[in-house]
Short mmCIF file of C-alpha atoms in Angstrom, two decimals:
data_model
loop_
_atom_site.label_atom_id
_atom_site.label_comp_id
_atom_site.label_asym_id
_atom_site.label_seq_id
_atom_site.Cartn_x
_atom_site.Cartn_y
_atom_site.Cartn_z
CA MET A 137 -43.33 85.81 -15.80
CA GLY A 138 -43.59 81.96 -14.55
CA PRO A 139 -41.25 80.48 -12.66
CA ILE A 140 -37.98 79.15 -14.26
CA GLN A 141 -38.92 75.16 -15.11
CA HIS A 142 -36.05 72.58 -15.88
CA GLN A 143 -36.74 69.09 -17.34
CA PHE A 144 -34.08 66.43 -17.78
CA ASN A 145 -34.75 64.92 -21.37
CA PRO A 146 -33.61 61.35 -20.87
CA TYR A 147 -33.32 60.47 -24.79
CA ALA A 148 -31.94 61.89 -28.03
CA ASP A 149 -31.89 61.12 -31.53
CA ASN A 150 -28.48 60.51 -33.28
CA GLY A 151 -29.82 59.88 -37.05
CA GLY A 152 -28.47 57.41 -39.34
CA SER A 153 -29.90 54.67 -41.49
CA ILE A 154 -29.57 50.76 -40.94
CA LEU A 155 -30.51 48.32 -43.51
CA ALA A 156 -30.20 44.45 -44.06
CA ILE A 157 -31.46 42.25 -46.76
CA SER A 158 -31.31 38.54 -46.70
CA SER A 159 -31.43 35.83 -49.64
CA SER A 160 -31.24 31.95 -49.43
CA LYS A 161 -27.44 31.35 -48.64
CA PHE A 162 -26.69 34.90 -47.26
CA ALA A 163 -27.46 38.08 -45.59
CA VAL A 164 -25.77 41.81 -45.73
CA ILE A 165 -26.32 44.38 -42.92
CA ALA A 166 -25.16 47.86 -43.27
CA GLY A 167 -25.38 51.12 -41.87
CA ASP A 168 -24.07 54.74 -42.58
CA THR A 169 -21.33 56.54 -40.20
CA ARG A 170 -22.77 59.37 -39.55
CA GLN A 171 -23.89 60.41 -36.08
CA SER A 172 -25.44 63.68 -35.51
CA SER A 173 -27.59 66.02 -32.83
CA GLY A 174 -29.62 68.20 -34.90
CA TYR A 175 -27.67 70.02 -37.27
CA ASN A 176 -24.61 69.01 -35.95
CA ILE A 177 -22.30 66.19 -36.71
CA GLU A 178 -20.75 64.58 -33.75
CA THR A 179 -18.69 61.98 -35.67
CA ARG A 180 -18.21 60.83 -39.22
CA THR A 181 -17.12 57.27 -38.12
CA ALA A 182 -19.64 56.13 -35.64
CA LYS A 183 -20.36 52.12 -35.65
CA ARG A 184 -23.65 51.09 -35.88
CA VAL A 185 -22.85 47.30 -37.11
CA PHE A 186 -21.76 45.07 -34.93
CA GLN A 187 -20.88 41.10 -35.66
CA LEU A 188 -22.14 38.96 -32.36
CA THR A 189 -21.50 35.22 -33.32
CA PRO A 190 -19.86 33.88 -36.23
CA GLU A 191 -23.21 33.75 -38.03
CA ALA A 192 -25.22 36.67 -36.31
CA ALA A 193 -24.50 40.35 -36.58
CA ILE A 194 -26.70 43.53 -35.40
CA ALA A 195 -27.26 46.84 -36.39
CA VAL A 196 -28.79 49.69 -34.04
CA GLN A 197 -30.33 52.94 -34.78
CA GLY A 198 -31.96 56.08 -32.82
CA PHE A 199 -30.56 57.14 -29.40
CA MET A 200 -26.99 55.72 -29.76
CA GLY A 201 -26.50 56.18 -25.96
CA ASP A 202 -29.06 53.66 -25.68
CA ALA A 203 -28.24 51.63 -28.25
CA MET A 204 -24.24 50.85 -27.69
CA ASN A 205 -25.51 50.04 -24.17
CA LEU A 206 -27.79 47.52 -25.24
CA VAL A 207 -25.06 45.85 -27.71
CA LYS A 208 -22.95 45.64 -24.83
CA ARG A 209 -25.50 44.08 -22.23
CA LEU A 210 -26.21 41.84 -25.47
CA LYS A 211 -22.55 40.71 -26.11
CA GLN A 212 -22.14 40.16 -22.22
CA ARG A 213 -25.32 38.04 -22.39
CA LEU A 214 -23.93 35.86 -25.48
CA GLU A 215 -20.82 35.21 -23.48
CA TRP A 216 -22.83 34.12 -20.51
CA TYR A 217 -24.56 31.90 -22.67
CA HIS A 218 -21.39 30.33 -23.77
CA HIS A 219 -20.23 29.69 -20.31
CA THR A 220 -23.38 27.88 -18.89
CA HIS A 221 -24.02 25.97 -22.16
CA ASN A 222 -20.87 25.50 -23.91
CA GLU A 223 -22.16 26.60 -27.11
CA VAL A 224 -22.99 29.74 -29.28
CA PRO A 225 -26.71 30.43 -29.54
CA SER A 226 -28.49 30.28 -32.73
CA LEU A 227 -29.80 33.62 -34.61
CA LYS A 228 -33.47 32.56 -33.60
CA SER A 229 -32.52 32.31 -30.18
CA ILE A 230 -30.61 35.42 -30.04
CA ALA A 231 -33.77 37.42 -31.63
CA ARG A 232 -35.69 36.21 -28.57
CA LEU A 233 -33.19 36.95 -26.27
CA VAL A 234 -33.28 40.72 -27.66
CA GLN A 235 -36.77 40.51 -27.49
CA THR A 236 -36.68 40.00 -23.51
CA MET A 237 -33.92 42.41 -23.18
CA LEU A 238 -35.66 45.14 -24.92
CA TYR A 239 -39.35 44.27 -23.20
CA GLY A 240 -37.53 44.24 -19.79
CA LYS A 241 -37.17 47.91 -20.29
CA ARG A 242 -40.74 48.20 -21.31
CA PHE A 243 -41.70 51.28 -19.20
CA PHE A 244 -38.32 52.89 -20.17
CA PRO A 245 -37.31 51.56 -23.16
CA TYR A 246 -34.11 51.54 -24.90
CA TYR A 247 -35.00 54.05 -27.78
CA SER A 248 -33.71 52.03 -30.41
CA TYR A 249 -34.50 50.51 -33.54
CA VAL A 250 -32.53 47.12 -33.98
CA ILE A 251 -32.25 44.87 -36.90
CA LEU A 252 -30.55 41.12 -36.41
CA ALA A 253 -29.15 39.38 -39.61
CA GLY A 254 -27.21 36.13 -40.30
CA ILE A 255 -27.50 32.91 -41.07
CA ASP A 256 -29.85 30.60 -39.59
CA ARG A 257 -29.47 26.77 -38.27
CA ASP A 258 -31.21 25.66 -41.51
CA GLY A 259 -28.64 27.31 -43.47
CA THR A 260 -30.79 30.25 -44.82
CA GLY A 261 -30.13 34.04 -44.61
CA ALA A 262 -32.30 35.54 -42.17
CA VAL A 263 -33.37 39.41 -40.84
CA TYR A 264 -35.21 39.75 -38.05
CA SER A 265 -36.62 43.42 -37.21
CA PHE A 266 -37.63 44.97 -33.78
CA ASP A 267 -39.34 47.71 -32.33
CA PRO A 268 -38.21 49.52 -29.40
CA VAL A 269 -40.18 47.73 -26.78
CA GLY A 270 -39.32 43.89 -28.57
CA SER A 271 -41.94 43.29 -30.76
CA TYR A 272 -40.13 41.29 -33.73
CA GLU A 273 -40.62 39.91 -36.92
CA ARG A 274 -38.46 37.75 -39.25
CA GLU A 275 -38.18 39.39 -42.91
CA SER A 276 -36.11 39.12 -46.24
CA CYS A 277 -35.35 43.11 -45.86
CA ARG A 278 -35.77 46.08 -43.62
CA ALA A 279 -34.61 49.40 -43.10
CA TYR A 280 -34.82 51.55 -40.27
CA GLY A 281 -33.83 55.20 -38.93
CA SER A 282 -34.18 58.63 -40.62
CA ALA A 283 -34.02 57.68 -44.49
CA GLN A 284 -36.05 54.38 -43.79
CA SER A 285 -38.98 55.90 -45.47
CA LEU A 286 -36.73 56.62 -48.40
CA VAL A 287 -35.40 53.26 -48.57
CA GLN A 288 -38.04 50.67 -47.47
CA PRO A 289 -40.33 51.41 -51.08
CA PHE A 290 -36.94 50.93 -52.94
CA LEU A 291 -36.65 47.64 -51.50
CA ASP A 292 -40.26 46.76 -51.62
CA ASN A 293 -39.94 47.37 -55.40
CA MET A 294 -36.35 45.56 -56.03
CA VAL A 295 -36.28 42.67 -53.49
CA TYR A 296 -39.98 41.74 -53.11
CA LYS A 297 -40.61 43.11 -57.02
CA LYS A 298 -43.65 44.76 -55.59
CA ASN A 299 -45.79 46.51 -58.49
CA GLN A 300 -43.72 44.63 -61.13
CA VAL A 301 -45.73 41.92 -63.07
CA PRO A 302 -43.40 39.02 -63.58
CA ASP A 303 -42.45 37.54 -67.17
CA PRO A 304 -45.27 35.37 -68.31
CA SER A 305 -42.90 33.23 -70.19
CA LEU A 306 -41.33 32.37 -66.72
CA PRO A 307 -42.89 30.04 -64.25
CA PRO A 308 -44.81 31.61 -61.96
CA PRO A 309 -43.30 32.41 -58.39
CA VAL A 310 -44.19 30.12 -55.54
CA PRO A 311 -45.87 32.08 -52.62
CA GLY A 312 -44.09 32.41 -49.41
CA GLN A 313 -40.91 31.08 -50.74
CA ARG A 314 -37.44 33.10 -49.88
CA PRO A 315 -36.43 35.57 -52.85
CA GLU A 316 -33.24 34.31 -54.66
CA PHE A 317 -30.38 36.83 -55.43
CA ASP A 318 -26.83 36.97 -55.84
CA LEU A 319 -24.43 38.70 -53.42
CA ALA A 320 -23.33 41.13 -55.86
CA GLU A 321 -26.91 42.40 -56.85
CA VAL A 322 -27.80 42.67 -53.35
CA GLN A 323 -24.71 44.53 -52.44
CA SER A 324 -25.16 47.15 -55.25
CA LEU A 325 -29.24 47.29 -54.01
CA LEU A 326 -27.44 48.37 -50.83
CA THR A 327 -25.06 50.55 -51.94
CA ASP A 328 -27.78 52.43 -54.66
CA ALA A 329 -30.51 53.01 -51.18
CA PHE A 330 -27.42 54.31 -49.35
CA THR A 331 -26.42 56.93 -51.96
CA GLY A 332 -29.84 57.68 -53.19
CA ALA A 333 -30.65 58.12 -49.05
CA ALA A 334 -27.11 60.34 -48.53
CA GLU A 335 -28.36 62.77 -51.64
CA ARG A 336 -31.67 63.64 -49.93
CA HIS A 337 -31.44 63.25 -46.18
CA ILE A 338 -29.23 65.27 -44.12
CA GLU A 339 -28.42 62.82 -41.45
CA VAL A 340 -27.41 60.22 -43.85
CA GLY A 341 -23.69 60.18 -45.36
CA ASP A 342 -20.00 60.08 -44.41
CA GLY A 343 -19.60 56.38 -44.72
CA LEU A 344 -21.17 53.11 -45.14
CA ASP A 345 -20.37 50.12 -43.06
CA VAL A 346 -21.37 46.85 -44.64
CA LEU A 347 -21.06 43.20 -42.95
CA VAL A 348 -21.47 40.68 -45.30
CA VAL A 349 -22.70 36.98 -43.81
CA GLU A 350 -22.41 34.20 -46.01
CA LYS A 351 -23.20 30.29 -45.36
CA ASP A 352 -20.12 28.50 -44.67
CA MET A 353 -17.78 31.47 -44.54
CA GLU A 354 -16.12 33.80 -42.30
CA MET A 355 -17.81 36.98 -41.98
CA ARG A 356 -16.44 40.06 -43.93
CA TRP A 357 -16.45 43.80 -43.71
CA VAL A 358 -17.12 46.19 -46.55
CA HIS A 359 -16.49 49.77 -46.02
CA LEU A 360 -17.71 52.19 -48.90
CA PRO A 361 -17.47 56.07 -48.77
CA LEU A 362 -20.84 58.21 -48.73
CA LYS A 363 -20.99 62.00 -49.48
CA ARG A 364 -19.72 63.96 -46.59
CA ASP A 365 -21.83 67.40 -47.37
CA MET B 50 -52.89 66.87 -37.14
CA SER B 51 -51.32 68.84 -39.90
CA ILE B 52 -53.76 70.51 -42.39
CA MET B 53 -51.83 69.63 -45.16
CA GLU B 54 -52.14 65.70 -44.31
CA LEU B 55 -56.16 66.11 -44.04
CA ASN B 56 -57.25 64.82 -47.18
CA GLY B 57 -54.08 63.29 -48.30
CA GLY B 58 -52.35 62.56 -51.89
CA SER B 59 -49.12 62.91 -53.65
CA CYS B 60 -47.82 64.17 -57.06
CA ILE B 61 -44.72 63.65 -58.90
CA ALA B 62 -43.14 65.25 -62.19
CA MET B 63 -39.96 63.46 -63.78
CA VAL B 64 -38.13 64.93 -67.05
CA GLY B 65 -37.17 62.71 -70.41
CA LYS B 66 -35.77 62.97 -73.39
CA GLY B 67 -37.78 65.21 -75.21
CA CYS B 68 -40.78 64.64 -73.06
CA VAL B 69 -41.91 65.15 -69.59
CA ALA B 70 -44.31 62.93 -67.12
CA ILE B 71 -46.67 64.07 -64.21
CA ALA B 72 -48.52 61.58 -62.42
CA CYS B 73 -50.67 61.64 -59.08
CA ASP B 74 -52.62 59.37 -56.96
CA LEU B 75 -56.56 59.23 -56.71
CA ARG B 76 -57.20 59.23 -53.09
CA LEU B 77 -59.50 61.77 -51.42
CA GLY B 78 -59.82 61.25 -47.26
CA ASN B 79 -60.81 62.71 -44.62
CA GLN B 80 -57.75 61.56 -42.41
CA ALA B 81 -57.84 57.74 -41.87
CA LEU B 82 -61.25 57.67 -43.82
CA THR B 83 -61.26 57.11 -47.65
CA VAL B 84 -64.14 59.12 -49.27
CA ALA B 85 -63.23 58.69 -52.72
CA CYS B 86 -61.12 56.79 -55.52
CA ASN B 87 -61.12 59.09 -58.09
CA PHE B 88 -59.95 62.46 -56.91
CA GLU B 89 -57.54 63.77 -59.68
CA LYS B 90 -54.99 66.33 -58.62
CA VAL B 91 -53.49 66.70 -62.30
CA PHE B 92 -55.14 69.38 -64.32
CA PRO B 93 -54.36 71.13 -67.57
CA ALA B 94 -53.15 74.48 -68.11
CA THR B 95 -52.57 74.27 -72.10
CA GLU B 96 -52.52 71.53 -74.21
CA ARG B 97 -48.66 70.56 -72.95
CA THR B 98 -48.90 72.11 -69.87
CA TYR B 99 -49.84 70.14 -66.66
CA TYR B 100 -49.65 70.73 -62.98
CA GLY B 101 -50.69 69.11 -59.92
CA LEU B 102 -52.25 70.30 -56.69
CA PRO B 103 -51.81 67.97 -53.45
CA GLY B 104 -52.96 68.96 -50.49
CA LEU B 105 -56.09 70.40 -48.93
CA ALA B 106 -58.60 69.19 -51.05
CA SER B 107 -60.86 72.30 -51.17
CA ASP B 108 -57.90 74.64 -51.69
CA THR B 109 -56.94 71.99 -54.75
CA VAL B 110 -60.19 72.77 -56.49
CA THR B 111 -60.13 76.77 -55.54
CA VAL B 112 -56.64 77.14 -56.65
CA ARG B 113 -57.53 75.06 -59.57
CA ASP B 114 -60.67 77.37 -60.75
CA LYS B 115 -58.15 80.33 -59.87
CA LEU B 116 -55.58 79.53 -62.16
CA ARG B 117 -57.84 78.26 -64.76
CA HIS B 118 -59.41 82.15 -64.79
CA ARG B 119 -55.98 83.64 -64.76
CA ILE B 120 -54.78 81.32 -67.80
CA ASN B 121 -57.90 82.35 -69.72
CA LEU B 122 -57.22 86.34 -69.22
CA TYR B 123 -53.42 85.56 -70.48
CA ALA B 124 -54.74 83.64 -73.40
CA MET B 125 -57.21 86.58 -74.03
CA LYS B 126 -54.67 89.73 -73.59
CA GLU B 127 -51.53 88.20 -75.11
CA GLU B 128 -53.32 85.81 -77.73
CA ARG B 129 -51.08 82.87 -77.16
CA THR B 130 -51.19 79.94 -74.82
CA ILE B 131 -48.65 80.32 -71.43
CA GLU B 132 -45.60 78.83 -71.37
CA PRO B 133 -44.69 76.39 -68.66
CA GLU B 134 -42.24 78.85 -67.30
CA THR B 135 -44.58 81.57 -67.14
CA PHE B 136 -47.27 79.59 -65.61
CA CYS B 137 -44.83 78.44 -62.97
CA HIS B 138 -44.04 82.30 -61.85
CA LEU B 139 -47.88 82.75 -62.04
CA VAL B 140 -48.72 80.19 -59.76
CA SER B 141 -45.96 81.37 -57.86
CA SER B 142 -47.35 84.82 -57.39
CA THR B 143 -50.69 83.44 -56.88
CA LEU B 144 -49.92 81.68 -54.17
CA TYR B 145 -47.52 84.59 -52.53
CA GLU B 146 -50.66 86.87 -52.83
CA ARG B 147 -51.82 84.82 -49.67
CA ARG B 148 -48.50 85.00 -47.92
CA PHE B 149 -50.13 85.19 -44.36
CA GLY B 150 -53.06 83.08 -45.10
CA PRO B 151 -51.92 80.54 -47.44
CA TYR B 152 -53.64 77.89 -49.71
CA PHE B 153 -52.63 74.58 -48.26
CA VAL B 154 -51.51 73.15 -51.93
CA GLU B 155 -47.87 72.24 -53.04
CA PRO B 156 -47.89 72.42 -56.78
CA VAL B 157 -45.93 70.42 -59.63
CA VAL B 158 -45.80 71.93 -62.88
CA ALA B 159 -44.71 69.95 -65.86
CA GLY B 160 -44.88 70.77 -69.69
CA LEU B 161 -42.97 71.60 -72.99
CA ASN B 162 -42.28 74.99 -74.04
CA SER B 163 -42.64 76.37 -77.36
CA LYS B 164 -39.06 75.15 -78.17
CA ASP B 165 -40.36 71.63 -77.43
CA GLU B 166 -37.83 71.76 -74.29
CA PRO B 167 -39.00 69.69 -71.47
CA PHE B 168 -39.77 72.03 -68.19
CA ILE B 169 -40.52 70.79 -64.71
CA ALA B 170 -40.81 72.69 -61.32
CA ALA B 171 -42.65 72.66 -58.09
CA THR B 172 -43.49 75.42 -55.34
CA ASP B 173 -44.35 75.15 -51.85
CA LEU B 174 -47.64 76.65 -50.39
CA ILE B 175 -46.47 79.99 -50.35
CA GLY B 176 -44.77 80.02 -53.67
CA CYS B 177 -41.00 79.25 -53.41
CA ILE B 178 -40.28 77.69 -56.46
CA ASN B 179 -38.06 74.63 -56.95
CA PHE B 180 -36.66 74.55 -60.85
CA ALA B 181 -35.49 70.61 -61.00
CA LYS B 182 -33.75 68.83 -63.90
CA ASP B 183 -34.54 65.78 -62.94
CA PHE B 184 -37.84 64.91 -60.74
CA VAL B 185 -39.92 66.91 -58.43
CA VAL B 186 -42.14 65.38 -55.81
CA SER B 187 -45.05 66.74 -53.59
CA GLY B 188 -47.69 65.64 -50.98
CA THR B 189 -48.27 63.37 -48.21
CA ALA B 190 -45.86 60.20 -49.93
CA SER B 191 -43.11 63.21 -50.85
CA GLU B 192 -40.12 61.07 -48.48
CA LYS B 193 -41.11 57.88 -50.18
CA LEU B 194 -41.13 59.71 -53.71
CA PHE B 195 -38.05 61.03 -53.08
CA GLY B 196 -36.40 57.68 -52.17
CA MET B 197 -37.90 55.75 -55.35
CA ALA B 198 -37.07 58.54 -57.64
CA GLU B 199 -33.67 59.12 -56.55
CA SER B 200 -32.88 55.15 -57.14
CA LEU B 201 -34.83 54.74 -60.17
CA TRP B 202 -34.76 57.95 -62.22
CA GLU B 203 -31.84 58.60 -64.79
CA PRO B 204 -31.27 61.25 -67.81
CA ASP B 205 -32.71 61.31 -70.99
CA LEU B 206 -35.31 58.69 -70.64
CA GLU B 207 -37.67 57.74 -73.80
CA ALA B 208 -41.14 58.25 -73.29
CA ASP B 209 -42.11 54.51 -72.74
CA ASP B 210 -39.32 54.16 -70.18
CA LEU B 211 -39.98 57.47 -68.52
CA PHE B 212 -43.99 56.06 -67.94
CA GLU B 213 -42.34 52.79 -66.55
CA THR B 214 -39.83 54.94 -64.18
CA ILE B 215 -42.79 57.49 -63.09
CA SER B 216 -45.34 54.57 -62.22
CA GLN B 217 -43.36 52.27 -60.36
CA THR B 218 -42.14 55.75 -58.36
CA LEU B 219 -45.32 56.55 -57.50
CA LEU B 220 -46.63 52.91 -57.06
CA ASN B 221 -44.18 51.67 -54.60
CA ALA B 222 -44.11 55.40 -52.91
CA VAL B 223 -48.02 55.19 -52.24
CA ASP B 224 -48.04 51.90 -51.03
CA ARG B 225 -45.75 52.75 -47.80
CA ASP B 226 -48.15 55.87 -47.44
CA ALA B 227 -51.38 55.52 -45.55
CA TYR B 228 -52.59 58.77 -47.05
CA SER B 229 -52.01 58.29 -50.61
CA GLY B 230 -53.13 55.43 -53.06
CA TRP B 231 -56.09 54.13 -53.98
CA GLY B 232 -55.44 54.03 -57.89
CA ALA B 233 -53.08 56.47 -59.88
CA VAL B 234 -52.96 58.65 -63.12
CA VAL B 235 -49.90 59.42 -65.34
CA TRP B 236 -49.27 61.89 -67.93
CA ILE B 237 -46.79 61.53 -70.67
CA ILE B 238 -46.44 64.74 -72.53
CA GLU B 239 -44.42 64.64 -75.90
CA LYS B 240 -43.93 66.82 -78.69
CA ASP B 241 -46.83 66.05 -80.87
CA LYS B 242 -48.70 64.05 -78.29
CA VAL B 243 -50.33 63.48 -74.87
CA THR B 244 -51.37 60.28 -73.00
CA LYS B 245 -53.34 59.76 -70.07
CA ARG B 246 -52.87 56.34 -68.48
CA TRP B 247 -54.82 55.00 -65.25
CA LEU B 248 -52.69 52.52 -63.27
CA LYS B 249 -53.82 49.37 -61.67
CA ALA B 250 -53.03 49.94 -58.09
CA ARG B 251 -53.54 48.32 -54.71
CA MET B 252 -56.70 49.39 -53.22
CA ASP B 253 -56.02 49.55 -49.43
#
């Protein structure tokens, strides 16, 4: 028998999934409320989606210890920004701030996947997605977490209309133009994506928190139940 | 490196109203290198029962030949063609025979039985059968296929609608999987007709 060895692992995976979709006048950002550790459910009412400013929201997934700390310190930085500049930072600026905060821990990363969503200063809905060390990109939709591989192809199909041939009687789509949707349509895509994921992934379920960010309107929450099994 | 992911490839089967569909991609690869774009993974067992064998390509071919042998012996002995339910158990026992040195394939079976009822099933690599009433998936894109199928599939689709559903499910799933894609084939099995269609897919 060899010597007994101990190793401290600073990371864990707490499961769950997050998702954001944007259109020209709004953005929705959502996350399920199950937090798990292996086969164990730690809580059915975890919060993954947070409002940052009147026009920006964030969702986090991964190791919730890191994720929560990131959100806490990000909110603190936004407060300081307000104190020094006397204005609320734009979504674009928050995105760059998140990048520097994540890259600041390049060699001991926040094990968290981040999606930012909201209204940009040009008035359009926007989604920014990040990797754990800060590489980021503006997109129309993004799914992260344990069910991302179930949800992302569905979004490709329904949001970007991938593999669908457009009706020849309609004018051809302009390349690079942002998809136009109505809010009700996007919300039903969102619930379909999460009920599907809850059906087939054990780490997704319990509840769904949705933050709806509409242009010139106050942000609002929508809460929906998901399967608890 | 998992041996199930060496060559890549995926299969899916779905139930419709009086019909079934089975589809696969066409990729054969050596890890990240694509070697061929015409490697079909779906084969006929009888005129109205088809099965897909994604997994390790050499085992795909071996198991296909072994099953063809057993299907032919069954037909000679019983003087009738094999039912999909029976065939599924044949697949299962053929795989379990090799319990401790398995064939690295995860079969998908789809067909209409002699009462024209749709039947689909899938097994794991040692023959554990999953009788599903809706859809079954298999291969390197199986998670993506689950996500797509869970959202797109609905009960009692007519043959044409089932074709659209299974095609969209497969194409969008394999487009998010590096090991699958490079073309796709869909079989629609109806009471008195079997249709095979090649889909136009992304080749990257």
